[in-house]
One Martini backbone bead per residue (centre of mass of N, CA, C, O) as a GRO file, in nm:
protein
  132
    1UNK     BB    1   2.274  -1.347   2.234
    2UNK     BB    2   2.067  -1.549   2.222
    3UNK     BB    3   1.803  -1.676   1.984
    4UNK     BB    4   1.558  -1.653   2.228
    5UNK     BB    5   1.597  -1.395   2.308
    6UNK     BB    6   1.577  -1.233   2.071
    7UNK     BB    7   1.302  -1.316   1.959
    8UNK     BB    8   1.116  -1.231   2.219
    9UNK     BB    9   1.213  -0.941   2.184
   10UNK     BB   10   1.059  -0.931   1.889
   11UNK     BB   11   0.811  -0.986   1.990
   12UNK     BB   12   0.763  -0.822   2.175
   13UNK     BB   13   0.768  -0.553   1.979
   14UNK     BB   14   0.577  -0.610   1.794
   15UNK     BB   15   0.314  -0.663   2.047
   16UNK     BB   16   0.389  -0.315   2.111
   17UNK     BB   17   0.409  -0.189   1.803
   18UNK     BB   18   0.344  -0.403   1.578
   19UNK     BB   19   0.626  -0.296   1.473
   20UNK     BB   20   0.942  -0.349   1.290
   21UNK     BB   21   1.289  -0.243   1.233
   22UNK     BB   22   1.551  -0.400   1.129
   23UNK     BB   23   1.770  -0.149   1.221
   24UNK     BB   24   1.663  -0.115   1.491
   25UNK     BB   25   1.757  -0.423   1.602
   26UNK     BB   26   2.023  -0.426   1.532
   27UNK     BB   27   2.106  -0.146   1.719
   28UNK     BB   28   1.967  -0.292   1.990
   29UNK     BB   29   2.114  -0.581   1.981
   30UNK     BB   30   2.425  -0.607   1.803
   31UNK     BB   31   2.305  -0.712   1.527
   32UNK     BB   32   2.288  -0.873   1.202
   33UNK     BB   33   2.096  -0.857   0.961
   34UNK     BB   34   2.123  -1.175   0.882
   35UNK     BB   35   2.002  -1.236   1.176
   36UNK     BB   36   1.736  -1.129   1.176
   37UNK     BB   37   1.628  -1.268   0.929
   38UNK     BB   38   1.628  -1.526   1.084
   39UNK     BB   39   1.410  -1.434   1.283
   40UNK     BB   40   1.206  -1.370   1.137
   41UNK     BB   41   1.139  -1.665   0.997
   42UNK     BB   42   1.113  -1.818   1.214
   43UNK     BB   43   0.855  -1.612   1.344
   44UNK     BB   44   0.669  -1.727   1.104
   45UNK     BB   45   0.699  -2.018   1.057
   46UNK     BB   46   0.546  -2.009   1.382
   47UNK     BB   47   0.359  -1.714   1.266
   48UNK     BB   48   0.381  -1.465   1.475
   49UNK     BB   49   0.491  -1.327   1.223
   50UNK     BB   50   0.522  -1.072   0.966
   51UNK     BB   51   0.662  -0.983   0.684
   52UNK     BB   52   0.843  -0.707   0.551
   53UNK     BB   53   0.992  -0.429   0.428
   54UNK     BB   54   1.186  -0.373   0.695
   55UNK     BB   55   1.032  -0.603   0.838
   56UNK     BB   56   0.781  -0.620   1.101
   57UNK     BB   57   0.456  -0.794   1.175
   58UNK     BB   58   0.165  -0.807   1.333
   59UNK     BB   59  -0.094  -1.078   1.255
   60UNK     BB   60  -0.290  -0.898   1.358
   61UNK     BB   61  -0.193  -0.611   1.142
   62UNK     BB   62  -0.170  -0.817   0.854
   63UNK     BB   63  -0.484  -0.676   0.834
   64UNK     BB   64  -0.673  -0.473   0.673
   65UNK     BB   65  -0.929  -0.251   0.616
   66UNK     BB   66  -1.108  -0.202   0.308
   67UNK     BB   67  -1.267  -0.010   0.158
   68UNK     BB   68  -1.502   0.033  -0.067
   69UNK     BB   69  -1.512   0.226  -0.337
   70UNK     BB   70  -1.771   0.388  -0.254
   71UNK     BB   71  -1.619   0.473   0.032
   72UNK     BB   72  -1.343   0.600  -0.094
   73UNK     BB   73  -1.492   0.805  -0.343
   74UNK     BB   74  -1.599   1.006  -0.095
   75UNK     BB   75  -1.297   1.083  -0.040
   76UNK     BB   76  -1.207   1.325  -0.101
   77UNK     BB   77  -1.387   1.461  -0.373
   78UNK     BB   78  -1.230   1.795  -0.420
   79UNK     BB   79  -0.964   1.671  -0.497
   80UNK     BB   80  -0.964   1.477  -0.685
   81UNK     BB   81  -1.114   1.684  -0.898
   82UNK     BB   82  -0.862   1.848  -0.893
   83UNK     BB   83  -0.657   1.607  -1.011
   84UNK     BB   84  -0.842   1.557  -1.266
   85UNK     BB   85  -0.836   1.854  -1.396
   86UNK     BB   86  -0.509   1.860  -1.437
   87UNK     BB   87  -0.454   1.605  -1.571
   88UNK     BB   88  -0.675   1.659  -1.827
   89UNK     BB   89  -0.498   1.903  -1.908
   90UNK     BB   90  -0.240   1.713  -2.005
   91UNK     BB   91  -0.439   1.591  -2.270
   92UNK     BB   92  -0.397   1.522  -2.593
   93UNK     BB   93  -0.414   1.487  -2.915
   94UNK     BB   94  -0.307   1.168  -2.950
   95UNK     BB   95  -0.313   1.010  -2.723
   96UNK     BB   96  -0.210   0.777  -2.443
   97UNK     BB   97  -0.423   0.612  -2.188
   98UNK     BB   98  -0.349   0.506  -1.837
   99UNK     BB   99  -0.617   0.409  -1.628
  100UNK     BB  100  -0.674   0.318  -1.337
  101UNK     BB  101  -0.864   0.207  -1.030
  102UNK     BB  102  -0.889   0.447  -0.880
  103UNK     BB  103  -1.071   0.724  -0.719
  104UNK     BB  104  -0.873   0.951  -0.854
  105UNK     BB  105  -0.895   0.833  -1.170
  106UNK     BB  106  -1.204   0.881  -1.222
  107UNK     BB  107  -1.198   1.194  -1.197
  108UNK     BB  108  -1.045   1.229  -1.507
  109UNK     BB  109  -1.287   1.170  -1.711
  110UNK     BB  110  -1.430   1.417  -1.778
  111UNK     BB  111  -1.177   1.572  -1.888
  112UNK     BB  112  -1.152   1.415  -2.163
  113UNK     BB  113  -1.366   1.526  -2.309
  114UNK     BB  114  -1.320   1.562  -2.666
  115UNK     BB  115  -1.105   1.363  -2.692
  116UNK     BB  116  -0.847   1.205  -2.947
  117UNK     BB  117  -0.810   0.919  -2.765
  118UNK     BB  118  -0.664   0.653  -2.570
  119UNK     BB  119  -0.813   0.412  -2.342
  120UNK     BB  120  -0.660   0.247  -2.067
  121UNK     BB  121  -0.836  -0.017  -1.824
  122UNK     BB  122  -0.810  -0.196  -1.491
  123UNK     BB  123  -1.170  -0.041  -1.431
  124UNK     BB  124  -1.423  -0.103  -1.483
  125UNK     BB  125  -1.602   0.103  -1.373
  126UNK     BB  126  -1.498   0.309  -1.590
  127UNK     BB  127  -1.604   0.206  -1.860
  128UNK     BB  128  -1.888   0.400  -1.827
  129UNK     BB  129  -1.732   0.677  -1.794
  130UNK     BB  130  -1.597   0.623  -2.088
  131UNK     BB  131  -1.900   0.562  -2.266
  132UNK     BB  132  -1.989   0.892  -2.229
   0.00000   0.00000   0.00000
């Protein structure tokens, strides 16, 4: 199969699939691994994909729109919640802990009360919930 069919061909399926895995095009086009990411290299440079791990994606599909934080935080708020409640029950005093700045780690903050730890984060947000 010449370069521009087999090129085509994953534009094709990226544009009808969003996505595709360089495995399945392996075996649907019965090229090598080299040469799809070298056609994947191609139809990046020209725009048309994002590479991704394990394959591509299509250019509009490679922004995904991300709720903020305060609306993030109120999804499953009774499981982060209940995951908050037995994370803090697994430190002991005189740990060292590192809170991320996810909205299921700022759950943990509570349970952490009255222990004698180090917290380290990387969630601003996360500071005053932790200088209650």
């Amino acid at each position: 199969m010449l370069t521009e069919e087999r090129q085509a061909y994953i534009l094709d399926r990226v544009n009808k699939f969003n996505t595709v895995k360089l495995k399945d095009l392996v075996i649907e086009l019965g090229a090598s691994e080299s040469t799809i990411r070298r056609d994947f290299d191609d139809l990046e440079d020209k725009g048309l994909i994002k590479r991704v791990h394990g394959g591509a994606m299509s250019i509009d599909g490679a922004f995904t729109f991300d709720n903020t934080i305060f609306e993030r935080s109120e999804k499953a708020l009774s499981e982060k919640i209940a995951i908050g409640r037995y994370c803090g029950s697994l430190v002991k005093d005189g740990d060292f802990v590192y809170i991320d700045a996810g909205t299921t780690c700022y759950e943990i903050i509570p349970f952490l009360r009255g222990k004698d730890i180090v917290v380290v984060t990387n969630g601003i947000h996360n500071v005053d919930r932790l200088l209650e």
